[in-house]
XYZ file of C-alpha atoms in Angstrom:
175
model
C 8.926 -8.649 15.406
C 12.863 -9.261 16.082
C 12.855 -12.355 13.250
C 11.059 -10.246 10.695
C 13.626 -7.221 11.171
C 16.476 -9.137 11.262
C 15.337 -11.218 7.383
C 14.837 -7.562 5.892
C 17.305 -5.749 3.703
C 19.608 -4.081 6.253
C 18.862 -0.749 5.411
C 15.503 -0.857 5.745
C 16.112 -2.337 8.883
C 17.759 0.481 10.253
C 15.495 2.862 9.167
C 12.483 0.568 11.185
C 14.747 0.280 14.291
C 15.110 4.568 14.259
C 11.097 4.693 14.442
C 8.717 4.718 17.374
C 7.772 1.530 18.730
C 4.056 2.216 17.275
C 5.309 3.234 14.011
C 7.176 0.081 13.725
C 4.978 -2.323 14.485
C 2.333 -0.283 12.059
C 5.168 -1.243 9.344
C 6.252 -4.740 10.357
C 2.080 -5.805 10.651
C 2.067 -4.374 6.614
C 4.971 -6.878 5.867
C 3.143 -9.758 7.594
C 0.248 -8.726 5.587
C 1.782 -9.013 2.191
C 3.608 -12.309 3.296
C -0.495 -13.716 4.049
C -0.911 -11.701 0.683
C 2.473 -13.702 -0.944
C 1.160 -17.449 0.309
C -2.533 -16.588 -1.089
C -1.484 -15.448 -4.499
C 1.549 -17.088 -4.964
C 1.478 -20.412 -2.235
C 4.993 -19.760 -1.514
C 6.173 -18.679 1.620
C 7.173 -14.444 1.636
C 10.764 -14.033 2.161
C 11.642 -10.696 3.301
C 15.166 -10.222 2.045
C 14.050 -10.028 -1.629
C 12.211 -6.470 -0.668
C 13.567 -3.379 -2.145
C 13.438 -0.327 -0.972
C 14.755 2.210 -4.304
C 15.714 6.007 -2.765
C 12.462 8.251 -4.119
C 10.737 4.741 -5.374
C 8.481 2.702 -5.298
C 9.004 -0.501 -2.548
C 8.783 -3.933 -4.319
C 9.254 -7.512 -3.956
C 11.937 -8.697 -6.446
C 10.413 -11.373 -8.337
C 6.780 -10.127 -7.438
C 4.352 -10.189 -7.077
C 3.321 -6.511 -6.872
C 1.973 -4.800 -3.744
C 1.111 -1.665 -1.929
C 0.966 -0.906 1.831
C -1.300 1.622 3.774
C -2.004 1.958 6.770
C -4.173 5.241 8.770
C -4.237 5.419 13.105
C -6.333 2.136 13.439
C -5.882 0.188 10.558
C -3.408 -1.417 7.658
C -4.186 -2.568 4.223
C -2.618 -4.111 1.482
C -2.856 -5.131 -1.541
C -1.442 -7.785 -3.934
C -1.254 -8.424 -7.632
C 0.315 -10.762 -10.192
C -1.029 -8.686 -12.987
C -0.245 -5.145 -12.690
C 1.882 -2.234 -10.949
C -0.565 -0.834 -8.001
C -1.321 1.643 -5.589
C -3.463 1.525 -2.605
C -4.580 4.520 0.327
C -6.712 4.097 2.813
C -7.967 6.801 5.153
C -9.965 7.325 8.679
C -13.424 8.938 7.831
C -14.313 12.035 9.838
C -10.427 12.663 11.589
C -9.055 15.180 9.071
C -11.671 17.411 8.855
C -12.361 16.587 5.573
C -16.010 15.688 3.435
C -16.279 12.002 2.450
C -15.965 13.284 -0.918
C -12.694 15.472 -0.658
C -10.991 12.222 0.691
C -12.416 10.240 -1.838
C -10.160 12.394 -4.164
C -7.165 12.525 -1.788
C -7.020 8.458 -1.553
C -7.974 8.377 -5.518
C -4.768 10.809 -5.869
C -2.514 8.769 -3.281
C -3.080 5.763 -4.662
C -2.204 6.918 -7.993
C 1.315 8.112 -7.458
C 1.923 5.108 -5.081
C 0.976 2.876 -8.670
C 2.738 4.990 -10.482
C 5.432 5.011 -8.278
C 5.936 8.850 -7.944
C 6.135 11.042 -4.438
C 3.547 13.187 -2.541
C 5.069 16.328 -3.964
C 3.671 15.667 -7.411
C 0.480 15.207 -5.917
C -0.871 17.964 -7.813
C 0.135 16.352 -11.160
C -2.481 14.000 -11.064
C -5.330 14.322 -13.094
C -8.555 12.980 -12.066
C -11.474 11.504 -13.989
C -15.053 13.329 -12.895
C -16.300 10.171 -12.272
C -12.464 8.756 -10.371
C -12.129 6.037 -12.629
C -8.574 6.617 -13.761
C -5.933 9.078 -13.406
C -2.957 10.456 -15.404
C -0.120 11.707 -14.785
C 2.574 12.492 -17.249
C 0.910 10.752 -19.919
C 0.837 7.547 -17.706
C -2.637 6.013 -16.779
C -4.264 4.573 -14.113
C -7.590 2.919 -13.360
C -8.807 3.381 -10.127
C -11.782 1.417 -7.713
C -13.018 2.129 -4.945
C -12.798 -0.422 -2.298
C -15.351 -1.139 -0.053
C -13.713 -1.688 3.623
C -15.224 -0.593 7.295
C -17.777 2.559 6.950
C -15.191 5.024 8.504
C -12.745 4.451 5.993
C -12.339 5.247 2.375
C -9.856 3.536 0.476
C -9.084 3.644 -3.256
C -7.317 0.740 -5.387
C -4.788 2.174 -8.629
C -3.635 -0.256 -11.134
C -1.935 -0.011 -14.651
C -4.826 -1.873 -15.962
C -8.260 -2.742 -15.483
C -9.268 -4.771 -12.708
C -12.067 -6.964 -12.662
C -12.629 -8.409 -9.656
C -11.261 -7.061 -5.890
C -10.932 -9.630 -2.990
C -11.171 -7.946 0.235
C -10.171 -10.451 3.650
C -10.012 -8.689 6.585
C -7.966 -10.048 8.914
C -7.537 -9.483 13.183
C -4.445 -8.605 14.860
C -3.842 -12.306 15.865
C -3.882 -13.555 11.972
């Protein structure tokens, strides 16, 4: 964990070093996700000084490709594109109380302003499709998939455009 926080932008570093242990490691594992992510899509190793971290934006990787981190009590996903902007949210089935259905909305929503790379406070901006196939927000669109991970969870993919084909690789702690 010490190599990977000392190649990240220094502020960002900071702000990791300030957390709880657990909420640090939940963030570093995402990073070493999207660096697997990085050598899959791009066969290039990650390097973790071109992340960005805009004030009120959305993280990147300058050069790309795109991504989007989340991560729930037990579990962290991400995903990678070369093609379009993207938002992903995953959540725990059955530990906030709420119907399968209400968080199929919440992570359709979520994942939306992540793609779109706007906070949780315009969360009720979003506009969803009946069937949550896209969203929009502001006149901006977004196509949205459900992606099929564990049972307990429910997690929702949001890109700028229309995706064909989702890889899912799930990976254990030691990968």
């Amino acid at each position: 964990e010490q190599a990977l926080l000392e190649r990240l932008p220094y502020a960002y570093r900071l702000e990791l070093e300030r957390r709880d242990p657990a909420a640090r490691s939940v963030s570093l594992h995402g990073l070493r996700l999207l660096a697997q992510g990085v050598l899959r899509t791009r066969a290039a190793a990650f390097d973790p000084s071109r992340l960005r971290f805009p004030e009120g934006g959305k993280p990147s990787l300058e050069g790309g490709p795109n991504f989007s981190i989340s991560h729930t009590a037990c579990r962290v996903a991400v995903a990678v594109s070369e093609h379009y902007p993207l938002g992903l949210d995953i959540e725990d089935a059955g530990t906030h109380g709420r119907s399968r259905a209400e968080l199929e909305r919440w992570t359709a929503v979520e994942a939306s302003l992540k793609a779109l790379g706007a906070g949780l406070r315009r969360s009720a901006e979003v506009r969803l499709s009946p069937d949550l196939s896209t969203a929009e927000m502001a006149g901006a669109l977004v196509h949205l998939r459900s992606v099929a991970l564990e049972t307990d969870c429910v997690a929702t993919l949001a890109t700028h455009g229309p995706v064909g084909q989702v890889e899912v690789r799930e990976l254990g702690n030691s990968d």
